[in-house]
mmCIF file of N, CA and C in Angstrom:
data_model
loop_
_atom_site.group_PDB
_atom_site.id
_atom_site.type_symbol
_atom_site.label_atom_id
_atom_site.label_comp_id
_atom_site.label_asym_id
_atom_site.label_seq_id
_atom_site.Cartn_x
_atom_site.Cartn_y
_atom_site.Cartn_z
ATOM 1 N N MET A 1366 0.730 -1.120 0.376
ATOM 2 C CA MET A 1366 0.114 -0.132 -0.039
ATOM 3 C C MET A 1366 0.814 1.209 -0.142
ATOM 4 N N VAL A 1367 0.702 2.305 -0.966
ATOM 5 C CA VAL A 1367 1.264 3.183 -1.262
ATOM 6 C C VAL A 1367 0.401 4.444 -0.901
ATOM 7 N N GLY A 1368 1.216 5.847 -0.167
ATOM 8 C CA GLY A 1368 0.113 6.797 0.025
ATOM 9 C C GLY A 1368 1.564 8.159 -0.036
ATOM 10 N N ALA A 1369 1.310 9.224 -0.429
ATOM 11 C CA ALA A 1369 2.305 10.151 -0.515
ATOM 12 C C ALA A 1369 1.453 11.353 0.508
ATOM 13 N N ALA A 1370 2.167 12.280 0.828
ATOM 14 C CA ALA A 1370 1.754 13.153 1.617
ATOM 15 C C ALA A 1370 2.739 14.331 1.371
ATOM 16 N N ALA A 1371 1.963 15.431 1.357
ATOM 17 C CA ALA A 1371 2.842 16.696 1.216
ATOM 18 C C ALA A 1371 3.036 17.457 2.478
ATOM 19 N N ASN A 1372 2.202 17.086 3.412
ATOM 20 C CA ASN A 1372 2.296 17.699 4.904
ATOM 21 C C ASN A 1372 2.003 16.986 5.849
ATOM 22 N N SER A 1373 2.112 17.329 7.127
ATOM 23 C CA SER A 1373 1.852 16.399 8.101
ATOM 24 C C SER A 1373 0.301 16.257 8.303
ATOM 25 N N ALA A 1374 -0.618 17.182 8.162
ATOM 26 C CA ALA A 1374 -1.767 16.694 8.154
ATOM 27 C C ALA A 1374 -2.321 15.680 7.173
ATOM 28 N N GLU A 1375 -2.169 15.679 6.079
ATOM 29 C CA GLU A 1375 -2.098 14.937 5.084
ATOM 30 C C GLU A 1375 -1.385 13.156 5.573
ATOM 31 N N ALA A 1376 -0.311 13.532 6.176
ATOM 32 C CA ALA A 1376 0.356 12.000 6.395
ATOM 33 C C ALA A 1376 -0.553 11.358 7.378
ATOM 34 N N LEU A 1377 -0.924 12.644 8.328
ATOM 35 C CA LEU A 1377 -1.754 11.687 9.520
ATOM 36 C C LEU A 1377 -3.259 11.186 8.925
ATOM 37 N N ARG A 1378 -3.567 11.725 8.121
ATOM 38 C CA ARG A 1378 -4.724 11.054 7.695
ATOM 39 C C ARG A 1378 -4.658 10.395 7.110
ATOM 40 N N LEU A 1379 -3.521 9.889 6.029
ATOM 41 C CA LEU A 1379 -3.392 8.746 5.225
ATOM 42 C C LEU A 1379 -2.943 7.449 6.130
ATOM 43 N N ALA A 1380 -2.400 7.743 6.945
ATOM 44 C CA ALA A 1380 -1.909 6.619 8.068
ATOM 45 C C ALA A 1380 -3.280 6.288 8.740
ATOM 46 N N GLY A 1381 -4.053 7.211 9.020
ATOM 47 C CA GLY A 1381 -5.506 6.651 9.697
ATOM 48 C C GLY A 1381 -6.156 5.665 8.831
ATOM 49 N N ALA A 1382 -6.029 6.222 7.382
ATOM 50 C CA ALA A 1382 -7.015 5.875 6.504
ATOM 51 C C ALA A 1382 -6.490 4.297 5.838
ATOM 52 N N LEU A 1383 -5.058 4.083 5.810
ATOM 53 C CA LEU A 1383 -4.373 3.094 5.197
ATOM 54 C C LEU A 1383 -3.779 2.087 6.124
ATOM 55 N N ARG A 1384 -3.626 2.630 7.220
ATOM 56 C CA ARG A 1384 -2.979 1.720 8.234
ATOM 57 C C ARG A 1384 -2.010 0.947 7.643
ATOM 58 N N PRO A 1385 -0.926 1.353 7.156
ATOM 59 C CA PRO A 1385 0.442 0.551 6.709
ATOM 60 C C PRO A 1385 0.896 0.070 8.053
ATOM 61 N N ASP A 1386 1.866 -0.677 7.628
ATOM 62 C CA ASP A 1386 3.018 -1.421 8.512
ATOM 63 C C ASP A 1386 4.161 -0.681 8.786
ATOM 64 N N VAL A 1387 4.462 0.220 7.545
ATOM 65 C CA VAL A 1387 5.532 1.098 7.716
ATOM 66 C C VAL A 1387 5.348 2.366 6.702
ATOM 67 N N ILE A 1388 5.799 3.279 7.402
ATOM 68 C CA ILE A 1388 5.799 4.638 6.864
ATOM 69 C C ILE A 1388 7.209 5.234 6.607
ATOM 70 N N LEU A 1389 7.359 5.643 5.617
ATOM 71 C CA LEU A 1389 8.605 6.278 5.188
ATOM 72 C C LEU A 1389 8.425 7.670 5.181
ATOM 73 N N VAL A 1390 8.930 8.452 6.309
ATOM 74 C CA VAL A 1390 9.151 10.027 6.584
ATOM 75 C C VAL A 1390 10.507 10.364 6.022
ATOM 76 N N ASP A 1391 10.152 11.667 4.981
ATOM 77 C CA ASP A 1391 11.282 12.167 4.428
ATOM 78 C C ASP A 1391 11.681 13.162 5.444
ATOM 79 N N ILE A 1392 12.893 13.402 6.105
ATOM 80 C CA ILE A 1392 13.069 14.559 7.145
ATOM 81 C C ILE A 1392 13.214 15.768 6.605
ATOM 82 N N GLY A 1393 13.022 16.167 5.297
ATOM 83 C CA GLY A 1393 12.742 17.610 4.956
ATOM 84 C C GLY A 1393 11.133 17.429 4.227
ATOM 85 N N LEU A 1394 10.370 17.364 5.016
ATOM 86 C CA LEU A 1394 9.127 17.509 4.335
ATOM 87 C C LEU A 1394 8.369 18.949 4.294
ATOM 88 N N GLY A 1395 8.982 19.192 2.836
ATOM 89 C CA GLY A 1395 8.455 20.653 2.513
ATOM 90 C C GLY A 1395 9.215 21.699 3.677
ATOM 91 N N GLU A 1396 8.522 22.542 4.037
ATOM 92 C CA GLU A 1396 8.340 23.278 4.853
ATOM 93 C C GLU A 1396 8.327 23.020 6.249
ATOM 94 N N GLU A 1397 7.958 21.411 6.318
ATOM 95 C CA GLU A 1397 7.795 21.032 7.864
ATOM 96 C C GLU A 1397 8.996 20.348 7.888
ATOM 97 N N SER A 1398 8.761 19.839 9.365
ATOM 98 C CA SER A 1398 10.326 18.985 9.767
ATOM 99 C C SER A 1398 9.558 17.389 9.585
ATOM 100 N N GLY A 1399 10.266 16.507 9.139
ATOM 101 C CA GLY A 1399 9.871 15.029 9.357
ATOM 102 C C GLY A 1399 10.121 14.635 10.671
ATOM 103 N N PHE A 1400 11.154 15.107 11.429
ATOM 104 C CA PHE A 1400 11.195 14.521 12.877
ATOM 105 C C PHE A 1400 10.056 14.930 13.699
ATOM 106 N N ASP A 1401 9.029 16.050 13.350
ATOM 107 C CA ASP A 1401 8.071 16.631 14.096
ATOM 108 C C ASP A 1401 6.913 15.801 13.687
ATOM 109 N N LEU A 1402 7.151 14.775 12.448
ATOM 110 C CA LEU A 1402 5.833 14.262 11.695
ATOM 111 C C LEU A 1402 6.057 12.783 12.570
ATOM 112 N N ALA A 1403 7.372 12.371 12.764
ATOM 113 C CA ALA A 1403 7.583 11.163 13.021
ATOM 114 C C ALA A 1403 7.300 10.988 14.546
ATOM 115 N N ARG A 1404 7.532 12.343 15.593
ATOM 116 C CA ARG A 1404 6.901 12.379 16.869
ATOM 117 C C ARG A 1404 5.283 12.203 16.725
ATOM 118 N N LEU A 1405 4.481 12.848 15.701
ATOM 119 C CA LEU A 1405 3.059 12.897 15.822
ATOM 120 C C LEU A 1405 2.469 11.497 15.518
ATOM 121 N N LEU A 1406 3.513 10.797 14.542
ATOM 122 C CA LEU A 1406 2.731 9.383 14.193
ATOM 123 C C LEU A 1406 2.975 8.756 15.384
ATOM 124 N N ALA A 1407 3.878 8.909 16.330
ATOM 125 C CA ALA A 1407 4.392 7.930 17.371
ATOM 126 C C ALA A 1407 3.512 7.998 18.638
ATOM 127 N N ARG A 1408 2.804 9.393 18.773
ATOM 128 C CA ARG A 1408 2.330 9.897 19.880
ATOM 129 C C ARG A 1408 0.798 9.383 19.588
ATOM 130 N N ASP A 1409 0.541 8.814 20.689
ATOM 131 C CA ASP A 1409 -1.097 8.174 20.770
ATOM 132 C C ASP A 1409 -1.695 7.542 19.507
ATOM 133 N N GLY A 1410 -0.761 6.754 19.231
ATOM 134 C CA GLY A 1410 -1.232 5.733 18.367
ATOM 135 C C GLY A 1410 -1.574 6.320 16.726
ATOM 136 N N GLN A 1411 -1.192 7.611 16.588
ATOM 137 C CA GLN A 1411 -1.853 8.360 15.140
ATOM 138 C C GLN A 1411 -1.144 7.443 14.043
ATOM 139 N N GLY A 1412 -0.049 6.703 14.235
ATOM 140 C CA GLY A 1412 0.551 6.241 12.998
ATOM 141 C C GLY A 1412 -0.127 4.824 12.855
ATOM 142 N N GLY A 1413 -1.335 4.257 13.569
ATOM 143 C CA GLY A 1413 -1.765 3.050 13.891
ATOM 144 C C GLY A 1413 -0.946 2.128 13.829
ATOM 145 N N GLY A 1414 0.172 1.979 14.676
ATOM 146 C CA GLY A 1414 1.033 1.356 15.135
ATOM 147 C C GLY A 1414 2.141 0.785 13.816
ATOM 148 N N ALA A 1415 2.170 1.584 12.993
ATOM 149 C CA ALA A 1415 3.112 1.664 11.990
ATOM 150 C C ALA A 1415 4.370 1.752 12.688
ATOM 151 N N GLU A 1416 5.539 1.166 11.591
ATOM 152 C CA GLU A 1416 6.734 1.764 12.190
ATOM 153 C C GLU A 1416 7.137 2.716 11.298
ATOM 154 N N VAL A 1417 7.965 3.457 11.833
ATOM 155 C CA VAL A 1417 8.397 4.932 10.957
ATOM 156 C C VAL A 1417 9.811 4.800 10.776
ATOM 157 N N ILE A 1418 10.500 4.649 9.547
ATOM 158 C CA ILE A 1418 11.787 5.160 9.208
ATOM 159 C C ILE A 1418 11.718 6.520 8.599
ATOM 160 N N LEU A 1419 13.026 7.052 9.039
ATOM 161 C CA LEU A 1419 13.143 8.271 8.353
ATOM 162 C C LEU A 1419 14.095 8.273 6.956
ATOM 163 N N ILE A 1420 13.705 8.950 6.345
ATOM 164 C CA ILE A 1420 14.698 8.913 4.997
ATOM 165 C C ILE A 1420 15.049 10.166 4.687
ATOM 166 N N SER A 1421 16.199 10.569 3.947
ATOM 167 C CA SER A 1421 17.106 11.833 3.269
ATOM 168 C C SER A 1421 17.841 11.375 2.399
ATOM 169 N N ALA A 1422 18.244 12.752 1.560
ATOM 170 C CA ALA A 1422 18.929 12.469 0.520
ATOM 171 C C ALA A 1422 20.727 12.879 1.140
ATOM 172 N N ARG A 1423 20.770 13.132 2.278
ATOM 173 C CA ARG A 1423 21.580 13.522 3.122
ATOM 174 C C ARG A 1423 21.962 12.547 3.556
ATOM 175 N N ALA A 1424 23.469 12.237 4.391
ATOM 176 C CA ALA A 1424 23.807 11.085 5.009
ATOM 177 C C ALA A 1424 23.196 11.498 6.563
ATOM 178 N N GLU A 1425 23.402 10.054 7.051
ATOM 179 C CA GLU A 1425 22.592 9.808 8.343
ATOM 180 C C GLU A 1425 23.670 10.674 9.324
ATOM 181 N N ALA A 1426 24.886 11.087 9.121
ATOM 182 C CA ALA A 1426 25.844 11.732 10.289
ATOM 183 C C ALA A 1426 25.366 13.259 10.259
ATOM 184 N N ASP A 1427 24.548 13.755 9.108
ATOM 185 C CA ASP A 1427 24.300 15.153 9.240
ATOM 186 C C ASP A 1427 23.010 15.292 10.360
ATOM 187 N N TYR A 1428 22.262 13.933 10.591
ATOM 188 C CA TYR A 1428 21.282 14.348 11.488
ATOM 189 C C TYR A 1428 21.192 13.321 12.780
ATOM 190 N N ALA A 1429 22.454 12.792 13.065
ATOM 191 C CA ALA A 1429 22.723 11.910 13.940
ATOM 192 C C ALA A 1429 22.134 11.839 15.531
ATOM 193 N N GLU A 1430 22.115 13.089 15.601
ATOM 194 C CA GLU A 1430 21.664 13.229 17.361
ATOM 195 C C GLU A 1430 19.826 13.347 17.053
ATOM 196 N N LEU A 1431 19.323 14.083 15.793
ATOM 197 C CA LEU A 1431 17.891 13.912 15.706
ATOM 198 C C LEU A 1431 17.364 12.585 15.245
ATOM 199 N N ILE A 1432 18.166 11.960 14.860
ATOM 200 C CA ILE A 1432 17.509 10.505 14.743
ATOM 201 C C ILE A 1432 17.511 9.690 15.752
ATOM 202 N N ALA A 1433 18.735 9.675 16.639
ATOM 203 C CA ALA A 1433 18.422 9.283 17.888
ATOM 204 C C ALA A 1433 17.641 9.440 18.566
ATOM 205 N N GLU A 1434 17.316 10.661 18.723
ATOM 206 C CA GLU A 1434 16.346 11.236 19.956
ATOM 207 C C GLU A 1434 14.819 10.968 19.023
ATOM 208 N N SER A 1435 14.705 10.419 17.849
ATOM 209 C CA SER A 1435 13.132 10.463 17.445
ATOM 210 C C SER A 1435 12.723 8.733 17.786
ATOM 211 N N PRO A 1436 11.507 8.799 17.576
ATOM 212 C CA PRO A 1436 10.990 7.583 17.878
ATOM 213 C C PRO A 1436 10.803 6.737 16.739
ATOM 214 N N ALA A 1437 11.794 6.871 15.581
ATOM 215 C CA ALA A 1437 11.646 6.336 14.516
ATOM 216 C C ALA A 1437 12.319 4.871 14.341
ATOM 217 N N ALA A 1438 12.433 3.959 13.698
ATOM 218 C CA ALA A 1438 12.583 2.707 13.929
ATOM 219 C C ALA A 1438 14.063 2.637 13.372
ATOM 220 N N GLY A 1439 14.403 3.553 12.327
ATOM 221 C CA GLY A 1439 15.541 3.664 11.926
ATOM 222 C C GLY A 1439 15.692 5.157 10.760
ATOM 223 N N PHE A 1440 16.696 5.127 9.693
ATOM 224 C CA PHE A 1440 16.970 6.062 9.164
ATOM 225 C C PHE A 1440 17.476 5.251 7.733
ATOM 226 N N LEU A 1441 17.088 5.680 6.551
ATOM 227 C CA LEU A 1441 17.734 5.063 5.302
ATOM 228 C C LEU A 1441 18.350 6.678 4.608
ATOM 229 N N VAL A 1442 19.466 6.287 3.891
ATOM 230 C CA VAL A 1442 19.544 7.316 2.763
ATOM 231 C C VAL A 1442 18.649 6.874 1.613
ATOM 232 N N LYS A 1443 18.078 7.760 1.010
ATOM 233 C CA LYS A 1443 17.392 7.499 -0.002
ATOM 234 C C LYS A 1443 17.916 6.587 -1.116
ATOM 235 N N SER A 1444 19.143 6.774 -1.612
ATOM 236 C CA SER A 1444 19.836 6.263 -2.730
ATOM 237 C C SER A 1444 19.933 4.713 -2.225
ATOM 238 N N ASP A 1445 19.899 4.140 -0.778
ATOM 239 C CA ASP A 1445 19.911 3.014 -0.426
ATOM 240 C C ASP A 1445 18.437 2.599 0.098
ATOM 241 N N LEU A 1446 17.554 3.104 -0.266
ATOM 242 C CA LEU A 1446 16.139 2.854 -0.083
ATOM 243 C C LEU A 1446 15.667 1.671 -0.636
ATOM 244 N N SER A 1447 15.477 0.191 0.031
ATOM 245 C CA SER A 1447 15.103 -0.926 -0.979
ATOM 246 C C SER A 1447 14.144 -1.583 0.130
ATOM 247 N N ALA A 1448 13.447 -2.650 -0.308
ATOM 248 C CA ALA A 1448 12.909 -3.456 0.362
ATOM 249 C C ALA A 1448 13.598 -4.136 1.568
ATOM 250 N N ARG A 1449 14.723 -4.736 1.170
ATOM 251 C CA ARG A 1449 15.992 -5.584 1.939
ATOM 252 C C ARG A 1449 16.144 -4.408 3.346
ATOM 253 N N ALA A 1450 16.527 -3.310 2.641
ATOM 254 C CA ALA A 1450 17.069 -2.429 3.665
ATOM 255 C C ALA A 1450 15.891 -2.126 4.765
ATOM 256 N N ILE A 1451 14.615 -1.960 4.322
ATOM 257 C CA ILE A 1451 13.321 -1.735 5.401
ATOM 258 C C ILE A 1451 13.243 -2.819 6.117
ATOM 259 N N ASP A 1452 13.685 -3.965 5.682
ATOM 260 C CA ASP A 1452 13.456 -5.148 6.295
ATOM 261 C C ASP A 1452 14.523 -5.197 7.274
ATOM 262 N N ARG A 1453 15.995 -5.073 6.924
ATOM 263 C CA ARG A 1453 16.985 -5.081 8.219
ATOM 264 C C ARG A 1453 16.669 -3.987 9.150
ATOM 265 N N ILE A 1454 16.061 -3.373 8.885
ATOM 266 C CA ILE A 1454 15.716 -2.106 10.016
ATOM 267 C C ILE A 1454 14.683 -2.807 11.020
ATOM 268 N N LEU A 1455 13.524 -3.092 10.327
ATOM 269 C CA LEU A 1455 12.573 -3.512 10.791
ATOM 270 C C LEU A 1455 12.914 -4.894 11.639
ATOM 271 N N SER A 1456 13.609 -6.012 11.305
ATOM 272 C CA SER A 1456 14.364 -7.121 11.999
ATOM 273 C C SER A 1456 14.800 -6.580 13.228
ATOM 274 N N ARG A 1457 15.551 -5.354 13.335
ATOM 275 C CA ARG A 1457 16.341 -5.224 14.413
ATOM 276 C C ARG A 1457 15.353 -4.333 15.623
ATOM 277 N N THR A 1458 14.331 -3.733 15.199
ATOM 278 C CA THR A 1458 13.366 -3.455 16.228
ATOM 279 C C THR A 1458 12.427 -4.678 16.897
ATOM 280 N N SER A 1459 12.393 -5.703 16.200
ATOM 281 C CA SER A 1459 11.280 -7.060 16.405
ATOM 282 C C SER A 1459 11.784 -7.541 17.848
#
């Protein structure tokens, strides 16, 4: 199941409607922060229990502290994004 959101409000609506297992959140969500969205999805089950994985075109080291403080299951650079990479992250959280 795939949905794409341009902002946090739309992402929360889609998460509620689609009930995905995994939500990929771009750290640079337009004018909003993907870190804020990850926190919103984790709070009060707004993400429907989905695992959140942060993604970015920039390196993990650029955001290391923020990633560590987030409720996300992990982080992937967009160029490394694949089903296998997502599965590796989810396997670590199980």
